[in-house]
N, CA, C and O atoms as a DFTB+ gen file, in Angstrom:
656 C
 N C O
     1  1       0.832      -1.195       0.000
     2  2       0.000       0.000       0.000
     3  2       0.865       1.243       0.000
     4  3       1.954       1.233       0.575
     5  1       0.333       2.496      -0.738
     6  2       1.008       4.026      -0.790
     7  2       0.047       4.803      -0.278
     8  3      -1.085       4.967      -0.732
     9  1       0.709       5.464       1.050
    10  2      -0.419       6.178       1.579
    11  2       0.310       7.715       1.226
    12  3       1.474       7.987       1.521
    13  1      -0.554       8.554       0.597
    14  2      -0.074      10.331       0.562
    15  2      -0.985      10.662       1.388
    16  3      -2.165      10.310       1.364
    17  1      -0.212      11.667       2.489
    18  2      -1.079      12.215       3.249
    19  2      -2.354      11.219       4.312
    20  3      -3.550      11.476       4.454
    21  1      -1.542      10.055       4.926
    22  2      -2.400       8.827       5.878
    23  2      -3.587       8.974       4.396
    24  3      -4.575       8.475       4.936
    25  1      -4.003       9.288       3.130
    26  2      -4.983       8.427       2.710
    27  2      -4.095       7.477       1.604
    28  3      -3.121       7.747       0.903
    29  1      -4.785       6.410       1.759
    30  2      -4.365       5.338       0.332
    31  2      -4.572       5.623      -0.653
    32  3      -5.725       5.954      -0.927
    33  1      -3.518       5.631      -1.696
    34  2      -3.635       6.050      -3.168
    35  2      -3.943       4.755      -3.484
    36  3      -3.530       3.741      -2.922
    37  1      -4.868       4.864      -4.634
    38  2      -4.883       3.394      -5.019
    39  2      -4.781       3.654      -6.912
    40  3      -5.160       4.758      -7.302
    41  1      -4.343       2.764      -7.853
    42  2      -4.689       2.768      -9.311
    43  2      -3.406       2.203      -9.552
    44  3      -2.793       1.426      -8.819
    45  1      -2.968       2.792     -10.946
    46  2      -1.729       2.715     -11.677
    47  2      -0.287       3.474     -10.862
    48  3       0.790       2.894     -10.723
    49  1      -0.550       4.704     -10.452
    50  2       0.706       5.148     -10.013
    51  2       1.257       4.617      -8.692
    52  3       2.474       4.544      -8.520
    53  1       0.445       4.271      -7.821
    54  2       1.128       3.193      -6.719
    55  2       1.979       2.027      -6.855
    56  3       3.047       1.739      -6.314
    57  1       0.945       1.162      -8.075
    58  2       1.592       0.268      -8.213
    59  2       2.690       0.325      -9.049
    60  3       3.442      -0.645      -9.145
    61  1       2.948       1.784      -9.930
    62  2       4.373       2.122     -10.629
    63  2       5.052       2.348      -9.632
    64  3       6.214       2.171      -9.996
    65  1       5.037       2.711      -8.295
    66  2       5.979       3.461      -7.582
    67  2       6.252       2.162      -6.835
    68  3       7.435       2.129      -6.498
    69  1       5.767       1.390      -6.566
    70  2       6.080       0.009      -5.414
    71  2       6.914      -0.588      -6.429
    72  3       8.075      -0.993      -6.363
    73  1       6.085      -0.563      -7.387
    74  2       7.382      -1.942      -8.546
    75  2       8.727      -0.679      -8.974
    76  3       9.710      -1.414      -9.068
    77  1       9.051       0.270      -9.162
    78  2      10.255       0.915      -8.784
    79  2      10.999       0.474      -7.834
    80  3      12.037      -0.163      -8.018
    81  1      10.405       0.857      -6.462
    82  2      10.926       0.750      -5.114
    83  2      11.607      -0.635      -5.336
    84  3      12.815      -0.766      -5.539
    85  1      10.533      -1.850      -5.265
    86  2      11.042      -3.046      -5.242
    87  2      12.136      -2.956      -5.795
    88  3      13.035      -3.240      -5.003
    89  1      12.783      -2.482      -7.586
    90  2      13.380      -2.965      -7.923
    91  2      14.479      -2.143      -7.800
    92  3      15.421      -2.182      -8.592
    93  1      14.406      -1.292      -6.714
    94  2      15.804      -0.573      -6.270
    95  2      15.830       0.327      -7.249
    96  3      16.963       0.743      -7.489
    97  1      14.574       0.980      -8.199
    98  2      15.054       2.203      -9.046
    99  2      14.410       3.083      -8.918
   100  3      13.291       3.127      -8.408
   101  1      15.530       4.591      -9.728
   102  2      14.623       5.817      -8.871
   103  2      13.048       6.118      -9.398
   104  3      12.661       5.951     -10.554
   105  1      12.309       6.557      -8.370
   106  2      10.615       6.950      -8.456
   107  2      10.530       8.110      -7.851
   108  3       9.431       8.437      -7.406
   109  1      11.537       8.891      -7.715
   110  2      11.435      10.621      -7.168
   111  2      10.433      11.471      -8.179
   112  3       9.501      12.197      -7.833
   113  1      10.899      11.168      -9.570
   114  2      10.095      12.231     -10.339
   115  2       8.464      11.539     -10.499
   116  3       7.583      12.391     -10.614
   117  1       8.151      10.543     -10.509
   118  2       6.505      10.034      -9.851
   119  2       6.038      10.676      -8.482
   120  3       4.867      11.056      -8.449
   121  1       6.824      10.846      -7.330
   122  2       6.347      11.423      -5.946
   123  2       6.316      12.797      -6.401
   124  3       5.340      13.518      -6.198
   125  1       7.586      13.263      -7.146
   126  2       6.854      14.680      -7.687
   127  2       5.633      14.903      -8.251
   128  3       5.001      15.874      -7.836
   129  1       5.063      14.077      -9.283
   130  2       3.897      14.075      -9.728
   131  2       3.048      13.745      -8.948
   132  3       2.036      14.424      -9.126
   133  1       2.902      12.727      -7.820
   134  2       2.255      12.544      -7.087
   135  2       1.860      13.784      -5.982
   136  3       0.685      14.006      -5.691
   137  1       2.792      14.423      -5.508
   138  2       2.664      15.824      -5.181
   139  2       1.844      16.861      -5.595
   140  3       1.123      17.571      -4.894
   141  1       2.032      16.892      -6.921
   142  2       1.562      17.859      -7.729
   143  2       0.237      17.395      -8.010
   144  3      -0.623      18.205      -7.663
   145  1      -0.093      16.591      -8.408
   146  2      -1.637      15.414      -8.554
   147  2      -2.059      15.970      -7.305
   148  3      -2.841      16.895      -7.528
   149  1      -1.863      15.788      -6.080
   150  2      -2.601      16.099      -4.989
   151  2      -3.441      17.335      -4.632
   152  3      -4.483      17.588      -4.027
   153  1      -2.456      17.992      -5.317
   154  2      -2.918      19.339      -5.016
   155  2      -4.111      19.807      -5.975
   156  3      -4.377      21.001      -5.844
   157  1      -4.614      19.356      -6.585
   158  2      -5.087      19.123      -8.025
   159  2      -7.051      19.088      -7.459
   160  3      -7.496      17.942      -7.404
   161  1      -7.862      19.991      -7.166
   162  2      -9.157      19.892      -6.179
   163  2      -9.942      18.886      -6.979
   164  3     -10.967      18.613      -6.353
   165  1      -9.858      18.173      -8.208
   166  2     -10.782      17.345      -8.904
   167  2     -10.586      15.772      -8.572
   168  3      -9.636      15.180      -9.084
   169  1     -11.460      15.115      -7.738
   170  2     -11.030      13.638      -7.358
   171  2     -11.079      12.958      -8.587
   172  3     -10.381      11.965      -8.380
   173  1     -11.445      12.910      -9.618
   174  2     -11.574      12.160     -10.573
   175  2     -10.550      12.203     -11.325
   176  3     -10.262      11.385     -12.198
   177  1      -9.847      13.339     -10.961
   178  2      -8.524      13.437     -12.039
   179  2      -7.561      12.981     -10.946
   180  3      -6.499      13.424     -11.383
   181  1      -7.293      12.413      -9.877
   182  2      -6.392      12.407      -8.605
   183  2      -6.163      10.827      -9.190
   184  3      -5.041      10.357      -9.374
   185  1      -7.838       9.855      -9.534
   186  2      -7.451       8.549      -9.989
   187  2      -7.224       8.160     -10.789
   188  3      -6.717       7.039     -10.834
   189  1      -7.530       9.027     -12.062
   190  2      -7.796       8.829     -13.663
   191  2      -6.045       9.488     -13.838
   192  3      -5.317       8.549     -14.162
   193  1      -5.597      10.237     -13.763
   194  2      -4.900      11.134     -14.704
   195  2      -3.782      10.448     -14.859
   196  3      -3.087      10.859     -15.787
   197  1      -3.253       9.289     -14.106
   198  2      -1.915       8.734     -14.250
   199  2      -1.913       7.709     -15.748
   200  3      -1.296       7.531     -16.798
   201  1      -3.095       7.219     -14.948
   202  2      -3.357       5.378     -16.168
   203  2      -4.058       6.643     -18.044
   204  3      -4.132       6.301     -19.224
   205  1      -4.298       7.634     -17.543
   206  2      -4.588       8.325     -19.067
   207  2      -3.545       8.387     -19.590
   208  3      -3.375       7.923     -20.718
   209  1      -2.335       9.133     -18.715
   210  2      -0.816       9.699     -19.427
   211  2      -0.296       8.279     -20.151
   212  3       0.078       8.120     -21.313
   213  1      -0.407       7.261     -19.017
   214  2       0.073       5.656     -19.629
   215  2      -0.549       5.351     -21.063
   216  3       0.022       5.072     -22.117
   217  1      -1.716       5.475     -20.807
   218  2      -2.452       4.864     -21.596
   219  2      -1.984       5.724     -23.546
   220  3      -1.854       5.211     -24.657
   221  1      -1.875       7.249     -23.007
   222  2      -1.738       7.953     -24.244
   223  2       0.095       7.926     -24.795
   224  3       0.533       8.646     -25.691
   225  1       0.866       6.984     -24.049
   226  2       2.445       7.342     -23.975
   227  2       2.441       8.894     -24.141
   228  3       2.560       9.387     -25.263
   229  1       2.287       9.764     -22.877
   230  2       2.677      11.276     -22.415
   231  2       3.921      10.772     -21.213
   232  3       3.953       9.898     -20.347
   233  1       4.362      11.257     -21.431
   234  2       5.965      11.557     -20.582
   235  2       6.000      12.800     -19.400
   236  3       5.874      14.024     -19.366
   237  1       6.221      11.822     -18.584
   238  2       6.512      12.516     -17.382
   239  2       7.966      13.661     -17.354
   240  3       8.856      13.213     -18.076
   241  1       8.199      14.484     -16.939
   242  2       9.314      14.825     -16.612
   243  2       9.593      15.020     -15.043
   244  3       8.782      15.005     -14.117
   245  1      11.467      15.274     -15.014
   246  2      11.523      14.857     -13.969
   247  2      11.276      15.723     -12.631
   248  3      11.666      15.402     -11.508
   249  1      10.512      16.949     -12.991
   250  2      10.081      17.772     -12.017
   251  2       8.253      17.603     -11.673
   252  3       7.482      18.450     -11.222
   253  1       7.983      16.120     -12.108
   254  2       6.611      15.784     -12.065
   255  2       5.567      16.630     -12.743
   256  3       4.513      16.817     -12.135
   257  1       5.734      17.147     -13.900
   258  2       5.098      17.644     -15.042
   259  2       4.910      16.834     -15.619
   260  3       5.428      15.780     -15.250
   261  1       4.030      16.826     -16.919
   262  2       4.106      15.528     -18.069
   263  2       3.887      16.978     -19.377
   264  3       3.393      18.101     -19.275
   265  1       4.510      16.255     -20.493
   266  2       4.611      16.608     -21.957
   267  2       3.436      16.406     -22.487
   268  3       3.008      15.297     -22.167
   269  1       2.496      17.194     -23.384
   270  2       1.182      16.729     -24.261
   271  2       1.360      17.978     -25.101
   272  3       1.927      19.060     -24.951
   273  1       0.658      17.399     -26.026
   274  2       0.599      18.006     -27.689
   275  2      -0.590      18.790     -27.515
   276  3      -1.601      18.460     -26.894
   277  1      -0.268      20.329     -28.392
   278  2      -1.537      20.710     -29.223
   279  2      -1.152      20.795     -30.665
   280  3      -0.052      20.558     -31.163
   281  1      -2.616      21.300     -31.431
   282  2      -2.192      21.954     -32.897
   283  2      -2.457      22.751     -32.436
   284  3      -3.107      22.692     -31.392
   285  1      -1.874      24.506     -33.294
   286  2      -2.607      25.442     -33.299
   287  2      -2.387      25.562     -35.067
   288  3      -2.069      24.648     -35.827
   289  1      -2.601      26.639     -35.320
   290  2      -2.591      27.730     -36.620
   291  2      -1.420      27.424     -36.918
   292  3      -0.717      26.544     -36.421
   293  1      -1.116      28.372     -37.992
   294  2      -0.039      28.157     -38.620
   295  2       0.823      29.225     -38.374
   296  3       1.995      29.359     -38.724
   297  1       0.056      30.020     -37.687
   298  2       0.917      31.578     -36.797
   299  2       0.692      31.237     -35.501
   300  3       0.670      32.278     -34.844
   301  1       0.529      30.359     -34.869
   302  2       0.503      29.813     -33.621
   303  2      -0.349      30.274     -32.404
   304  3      -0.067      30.393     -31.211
   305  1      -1.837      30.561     -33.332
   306  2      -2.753      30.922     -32.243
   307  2      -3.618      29.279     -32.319
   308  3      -3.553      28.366     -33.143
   309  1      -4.312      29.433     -31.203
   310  2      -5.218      28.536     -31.197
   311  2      -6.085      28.039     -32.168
   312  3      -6.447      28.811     -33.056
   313  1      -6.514      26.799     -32.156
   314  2      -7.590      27.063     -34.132
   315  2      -9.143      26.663     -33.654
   316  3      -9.977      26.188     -34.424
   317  1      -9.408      26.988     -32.018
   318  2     -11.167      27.704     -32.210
   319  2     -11.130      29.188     -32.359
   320  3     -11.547      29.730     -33.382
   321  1     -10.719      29.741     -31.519
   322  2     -10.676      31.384     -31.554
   323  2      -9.741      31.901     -32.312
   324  3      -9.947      33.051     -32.699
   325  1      -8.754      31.373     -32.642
   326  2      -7.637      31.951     -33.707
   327  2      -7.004      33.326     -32.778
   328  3      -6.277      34.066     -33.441
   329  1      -7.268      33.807     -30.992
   330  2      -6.459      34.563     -30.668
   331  2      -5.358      34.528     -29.484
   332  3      -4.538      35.389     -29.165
   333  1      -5.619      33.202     -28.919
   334  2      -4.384      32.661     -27.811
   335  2      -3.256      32.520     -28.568
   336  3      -3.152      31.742     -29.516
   337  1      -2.480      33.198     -28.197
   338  2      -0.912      32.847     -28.495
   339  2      -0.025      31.912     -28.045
   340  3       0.333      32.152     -26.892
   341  1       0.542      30.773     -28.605
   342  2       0.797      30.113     -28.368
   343  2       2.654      29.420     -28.341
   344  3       3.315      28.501     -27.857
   345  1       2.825      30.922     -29.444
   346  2       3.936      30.647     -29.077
   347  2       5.275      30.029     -28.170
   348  3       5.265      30.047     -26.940
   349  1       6.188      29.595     -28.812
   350  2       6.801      29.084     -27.684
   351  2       7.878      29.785     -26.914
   352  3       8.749      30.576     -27.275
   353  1       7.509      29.168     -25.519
   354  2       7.991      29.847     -24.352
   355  2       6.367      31.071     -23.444
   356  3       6.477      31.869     -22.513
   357  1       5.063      30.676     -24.267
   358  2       4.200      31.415     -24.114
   359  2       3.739      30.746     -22.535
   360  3       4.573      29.854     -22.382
   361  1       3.196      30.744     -21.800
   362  2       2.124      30.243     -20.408
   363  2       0.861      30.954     -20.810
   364  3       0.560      32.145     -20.720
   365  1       0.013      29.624     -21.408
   366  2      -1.294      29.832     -21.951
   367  2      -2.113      29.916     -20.249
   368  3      -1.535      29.475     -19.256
   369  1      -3.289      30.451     -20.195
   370  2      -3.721      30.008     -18.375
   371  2      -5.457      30.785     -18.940
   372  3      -5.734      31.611     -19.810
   373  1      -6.167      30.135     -18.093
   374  2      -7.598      30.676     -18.373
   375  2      -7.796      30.478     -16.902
   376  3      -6.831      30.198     -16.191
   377  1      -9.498      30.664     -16.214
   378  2      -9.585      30.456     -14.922
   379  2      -9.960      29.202     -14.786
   380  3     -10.617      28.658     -15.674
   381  1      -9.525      28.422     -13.421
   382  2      -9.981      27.103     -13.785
   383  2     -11.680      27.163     -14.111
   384  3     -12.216      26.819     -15.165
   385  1     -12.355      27.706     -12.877
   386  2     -13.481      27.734     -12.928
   387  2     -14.408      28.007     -14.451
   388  3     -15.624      27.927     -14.624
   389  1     -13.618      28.255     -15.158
   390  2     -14.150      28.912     -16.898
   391  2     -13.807      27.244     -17.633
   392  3     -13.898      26.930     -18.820
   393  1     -13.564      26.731     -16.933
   394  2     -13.321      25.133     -17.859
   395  2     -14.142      24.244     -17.130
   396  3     -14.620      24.278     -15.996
   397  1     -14.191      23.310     -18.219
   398  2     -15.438      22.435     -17.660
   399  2     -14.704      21.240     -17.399
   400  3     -13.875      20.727     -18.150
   401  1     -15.088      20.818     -16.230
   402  2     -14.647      19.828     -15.591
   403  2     -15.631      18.437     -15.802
   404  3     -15.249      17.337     -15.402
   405  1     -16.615      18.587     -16.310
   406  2     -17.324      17.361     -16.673
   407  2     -16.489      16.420     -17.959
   408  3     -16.243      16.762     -19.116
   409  1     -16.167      15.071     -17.211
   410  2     -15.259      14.374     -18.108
   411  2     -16.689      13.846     -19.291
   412  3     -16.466      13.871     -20.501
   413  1     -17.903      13.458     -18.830
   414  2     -18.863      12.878     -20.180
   415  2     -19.232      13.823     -21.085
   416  3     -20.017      13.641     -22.016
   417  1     -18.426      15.262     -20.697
   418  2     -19.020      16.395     -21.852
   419  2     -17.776      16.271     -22.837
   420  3     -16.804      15.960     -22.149
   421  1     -17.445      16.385     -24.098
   422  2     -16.605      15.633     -25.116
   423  2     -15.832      16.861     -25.168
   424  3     -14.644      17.037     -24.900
   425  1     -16.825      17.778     -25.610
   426  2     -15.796      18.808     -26.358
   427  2     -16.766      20.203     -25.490
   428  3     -17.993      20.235     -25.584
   429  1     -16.031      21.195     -24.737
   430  2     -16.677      22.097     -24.169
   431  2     -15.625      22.835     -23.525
   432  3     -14.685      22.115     -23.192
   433  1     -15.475      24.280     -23.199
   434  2     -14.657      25.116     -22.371
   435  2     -13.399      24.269     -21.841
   436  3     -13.426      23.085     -21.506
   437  1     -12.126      25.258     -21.837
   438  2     -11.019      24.626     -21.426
   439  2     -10.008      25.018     -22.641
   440  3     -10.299      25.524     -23.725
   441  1      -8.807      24.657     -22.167
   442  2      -7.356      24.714     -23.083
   443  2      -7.476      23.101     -22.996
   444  3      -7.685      22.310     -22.076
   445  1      -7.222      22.978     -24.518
   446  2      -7.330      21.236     -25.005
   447  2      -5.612      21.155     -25.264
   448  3      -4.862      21.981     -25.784
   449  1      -5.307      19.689     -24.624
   450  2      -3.961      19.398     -25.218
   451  2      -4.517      17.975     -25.335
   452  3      -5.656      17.536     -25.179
   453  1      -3.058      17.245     -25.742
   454  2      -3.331      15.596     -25.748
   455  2      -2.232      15.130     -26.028
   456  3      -1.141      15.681     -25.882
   457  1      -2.502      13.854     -26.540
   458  2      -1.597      12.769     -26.784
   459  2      -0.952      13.263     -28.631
   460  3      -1.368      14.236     -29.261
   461  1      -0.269      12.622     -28.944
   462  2       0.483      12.745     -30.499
   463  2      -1.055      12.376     -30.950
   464  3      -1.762      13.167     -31.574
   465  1      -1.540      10.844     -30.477
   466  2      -2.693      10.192     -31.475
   467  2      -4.097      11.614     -31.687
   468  3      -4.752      12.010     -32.651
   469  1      -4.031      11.964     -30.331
   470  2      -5.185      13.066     -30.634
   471  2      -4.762      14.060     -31.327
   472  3      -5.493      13.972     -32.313
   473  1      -3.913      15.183     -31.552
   474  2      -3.409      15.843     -32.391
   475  2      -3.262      15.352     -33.933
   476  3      -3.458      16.240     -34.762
   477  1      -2.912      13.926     -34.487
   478  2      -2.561      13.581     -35.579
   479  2      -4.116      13.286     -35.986
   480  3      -4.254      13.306     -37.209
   481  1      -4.996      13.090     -35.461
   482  2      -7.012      13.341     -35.660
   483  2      -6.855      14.522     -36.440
   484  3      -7.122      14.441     -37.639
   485  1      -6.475      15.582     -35.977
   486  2      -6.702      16.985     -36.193
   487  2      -6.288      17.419     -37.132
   488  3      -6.863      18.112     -37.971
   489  1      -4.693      16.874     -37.085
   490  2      -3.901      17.896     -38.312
   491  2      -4.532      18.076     -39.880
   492  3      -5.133      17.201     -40.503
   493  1      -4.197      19.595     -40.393
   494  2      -4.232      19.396     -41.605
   495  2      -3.374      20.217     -42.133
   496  3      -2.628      20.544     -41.210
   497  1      -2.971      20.870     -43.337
   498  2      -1.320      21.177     -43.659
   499  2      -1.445      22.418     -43.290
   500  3      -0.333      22.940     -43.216
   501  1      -2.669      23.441     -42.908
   502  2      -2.756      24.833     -42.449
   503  2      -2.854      24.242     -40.522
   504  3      -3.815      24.479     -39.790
   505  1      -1.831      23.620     -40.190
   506  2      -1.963      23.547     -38.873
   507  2      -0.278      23.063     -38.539
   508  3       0.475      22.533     -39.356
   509  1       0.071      23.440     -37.006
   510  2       1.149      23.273     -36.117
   511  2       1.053      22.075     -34.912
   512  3      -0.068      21.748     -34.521
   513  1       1.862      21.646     -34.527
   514  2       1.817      21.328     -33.240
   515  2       3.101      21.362     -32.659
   516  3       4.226      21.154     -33.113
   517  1       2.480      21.810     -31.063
   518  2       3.483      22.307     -30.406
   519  2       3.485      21.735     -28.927
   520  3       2.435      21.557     -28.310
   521  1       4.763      21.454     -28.390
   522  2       5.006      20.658     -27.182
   523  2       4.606      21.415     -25.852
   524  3       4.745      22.633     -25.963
   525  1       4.196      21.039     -24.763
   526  2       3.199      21.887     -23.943
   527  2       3.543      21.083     -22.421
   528  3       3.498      19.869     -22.221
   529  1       3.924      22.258     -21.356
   530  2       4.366      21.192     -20.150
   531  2       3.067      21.470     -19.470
   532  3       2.486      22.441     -19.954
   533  1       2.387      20.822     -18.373
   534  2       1.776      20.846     -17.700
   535  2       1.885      20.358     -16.781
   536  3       2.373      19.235     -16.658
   537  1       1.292      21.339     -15.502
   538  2       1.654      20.600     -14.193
   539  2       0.400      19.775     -13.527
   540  3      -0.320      20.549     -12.897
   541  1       0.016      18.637     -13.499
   542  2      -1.180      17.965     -13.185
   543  2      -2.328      18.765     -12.230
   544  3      -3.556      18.769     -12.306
   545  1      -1.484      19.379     -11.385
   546  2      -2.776      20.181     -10.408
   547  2      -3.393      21.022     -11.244
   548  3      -4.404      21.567     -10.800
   549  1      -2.883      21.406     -12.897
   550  2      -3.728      22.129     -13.782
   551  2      -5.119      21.691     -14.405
   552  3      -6.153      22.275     -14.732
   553  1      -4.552      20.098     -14.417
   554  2      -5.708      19.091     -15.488
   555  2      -7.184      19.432     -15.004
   556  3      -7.567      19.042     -13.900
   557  1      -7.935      20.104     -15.778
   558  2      -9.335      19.739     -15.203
   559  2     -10.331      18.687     -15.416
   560  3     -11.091      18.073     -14.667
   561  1     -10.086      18.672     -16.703
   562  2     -11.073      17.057     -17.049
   563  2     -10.102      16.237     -18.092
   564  3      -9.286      16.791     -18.828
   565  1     -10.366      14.606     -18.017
   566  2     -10.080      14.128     -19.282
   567  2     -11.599      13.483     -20.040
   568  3     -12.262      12.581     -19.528
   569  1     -11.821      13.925     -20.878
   570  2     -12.975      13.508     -21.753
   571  2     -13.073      12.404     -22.423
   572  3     -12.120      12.067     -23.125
   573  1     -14.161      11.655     -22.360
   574  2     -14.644      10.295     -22.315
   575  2     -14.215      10.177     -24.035
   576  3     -13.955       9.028     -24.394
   577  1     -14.139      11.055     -24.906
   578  2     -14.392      10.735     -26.351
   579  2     -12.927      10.919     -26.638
   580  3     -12.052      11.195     -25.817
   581  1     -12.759      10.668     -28.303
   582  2     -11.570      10.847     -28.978
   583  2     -10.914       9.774     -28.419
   584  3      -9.774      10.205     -28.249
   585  1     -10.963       8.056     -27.831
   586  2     -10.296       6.962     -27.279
   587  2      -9.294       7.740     -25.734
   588  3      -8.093       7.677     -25.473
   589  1     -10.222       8.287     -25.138
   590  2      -9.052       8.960     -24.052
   591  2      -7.684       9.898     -25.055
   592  3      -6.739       9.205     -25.431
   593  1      -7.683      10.210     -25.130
   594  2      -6.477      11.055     -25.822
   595  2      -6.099      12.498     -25.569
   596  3      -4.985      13.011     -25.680
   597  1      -7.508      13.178     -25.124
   598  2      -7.172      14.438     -25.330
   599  2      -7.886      15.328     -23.617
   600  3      -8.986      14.963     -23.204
   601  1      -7.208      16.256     -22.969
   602  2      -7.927      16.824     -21.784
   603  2      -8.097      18.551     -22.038
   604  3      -7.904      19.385     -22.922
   605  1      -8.601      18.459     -20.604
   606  2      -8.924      19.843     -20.347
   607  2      -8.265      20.782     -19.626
   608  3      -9.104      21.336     -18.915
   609  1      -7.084      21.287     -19.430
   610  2      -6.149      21.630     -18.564
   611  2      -6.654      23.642     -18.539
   612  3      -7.235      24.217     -19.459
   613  1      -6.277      24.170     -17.450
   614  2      -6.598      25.487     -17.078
   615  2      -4.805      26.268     -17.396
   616  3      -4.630      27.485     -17.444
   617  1      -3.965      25.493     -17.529
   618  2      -2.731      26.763     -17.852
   619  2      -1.729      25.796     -18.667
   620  3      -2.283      24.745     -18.345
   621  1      -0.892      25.470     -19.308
   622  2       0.233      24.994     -19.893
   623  2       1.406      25.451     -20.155
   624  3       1.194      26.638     -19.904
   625  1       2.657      25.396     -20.522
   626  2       3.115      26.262     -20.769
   627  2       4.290      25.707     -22.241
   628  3       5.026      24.734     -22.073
   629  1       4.286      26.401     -23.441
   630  2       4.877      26.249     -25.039
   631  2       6.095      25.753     -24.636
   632  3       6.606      26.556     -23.856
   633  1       6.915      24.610     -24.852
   634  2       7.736      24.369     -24.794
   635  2       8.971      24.581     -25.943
   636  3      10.082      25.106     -25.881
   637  1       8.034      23.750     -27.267
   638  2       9.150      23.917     -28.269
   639  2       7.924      23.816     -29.930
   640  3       6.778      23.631     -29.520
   641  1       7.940      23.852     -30.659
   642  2       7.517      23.207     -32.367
   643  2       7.644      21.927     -32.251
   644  3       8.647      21.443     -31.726
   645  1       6.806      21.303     -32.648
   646  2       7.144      19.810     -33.277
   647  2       7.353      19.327     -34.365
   648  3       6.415      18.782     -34.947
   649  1       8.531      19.379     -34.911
   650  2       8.650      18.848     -36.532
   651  2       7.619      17.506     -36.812
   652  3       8.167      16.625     -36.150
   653  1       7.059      17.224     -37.108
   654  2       6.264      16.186     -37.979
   655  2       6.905      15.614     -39.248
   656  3       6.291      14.800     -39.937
């Protein structure tokens, strides 16, 4: 058992962090995420958000952030509103409360990122994608549609272009 804070974590990231431990290798940058997950006020994303990142191969880094894709434009605004800038090195951020946290609503309010598979749905040759860190206490929903692939996060921040 992994208890944060005397409560039991239970899912995928416990049992990543015990089978580490066991095997004598490091799991610091998971307790970072686990940290950061905590702080995070949505219980549904506290159990869901690890086995999604797995599930979509998103990469952790080692300050317990994880890596996810958007497209934008081809001048690097967003492509519903065409006026978030997205540039890189940008910190996109909306209020959380302005995003919808209902995971059975598909597509609704929020900064959308995802997996490569959800972005490569999207692309078309008037479009970008660009690498995006996020810190889990941002995630607000992950949405039931698109095979798990794609969420709802309240801030991110442009990391780099993605050659394709």
């Amino acid at each position: 058992r992994l208890l944060y804070n005397d409560v039991v974590v239970e899912g995928d990231l416990p049992n990543r962090i015990l089978t580490l431990y066991n095997k004598n290798k490091d799991y610091s940058a998971l307790i970072k995420f686990m940290d950061r997950l905590f702080k995070n006020p949505g219980e549904s994303i506290k159990s869901r958000l690890f086995s999604f990142l797995e599930h979509s191969d998103i990469k952790n880094t080692n300050d317990g952030t994880f890596l996810a894709y958007k497209y934008v434009t081809s001048d690097f605004k967003d492509c519903f509103t065409g006026l978030i800038d997205n540039s890189v090195g940008t910190v996109v951020k909306m209020n959380r409360e302005d995003c919808d946290d209902r995971d059975e609503v598909t597509c609704s309010s929020g900064l959308h990122v995802g997996s490569m598979e959800y972005v490569s749905m999207m692309l078309n040759t008037n479009k970008k994608v660009v690498l995006c860190e996020v810190d889990p206490s941002n995630v607000v929903s992950v949405p039931i549609d698109y095979n798990n692939t794609k969420m709802r996060v309240c801030e991110y921040k442009v990391i780099k272009e993605v050659e394709l």
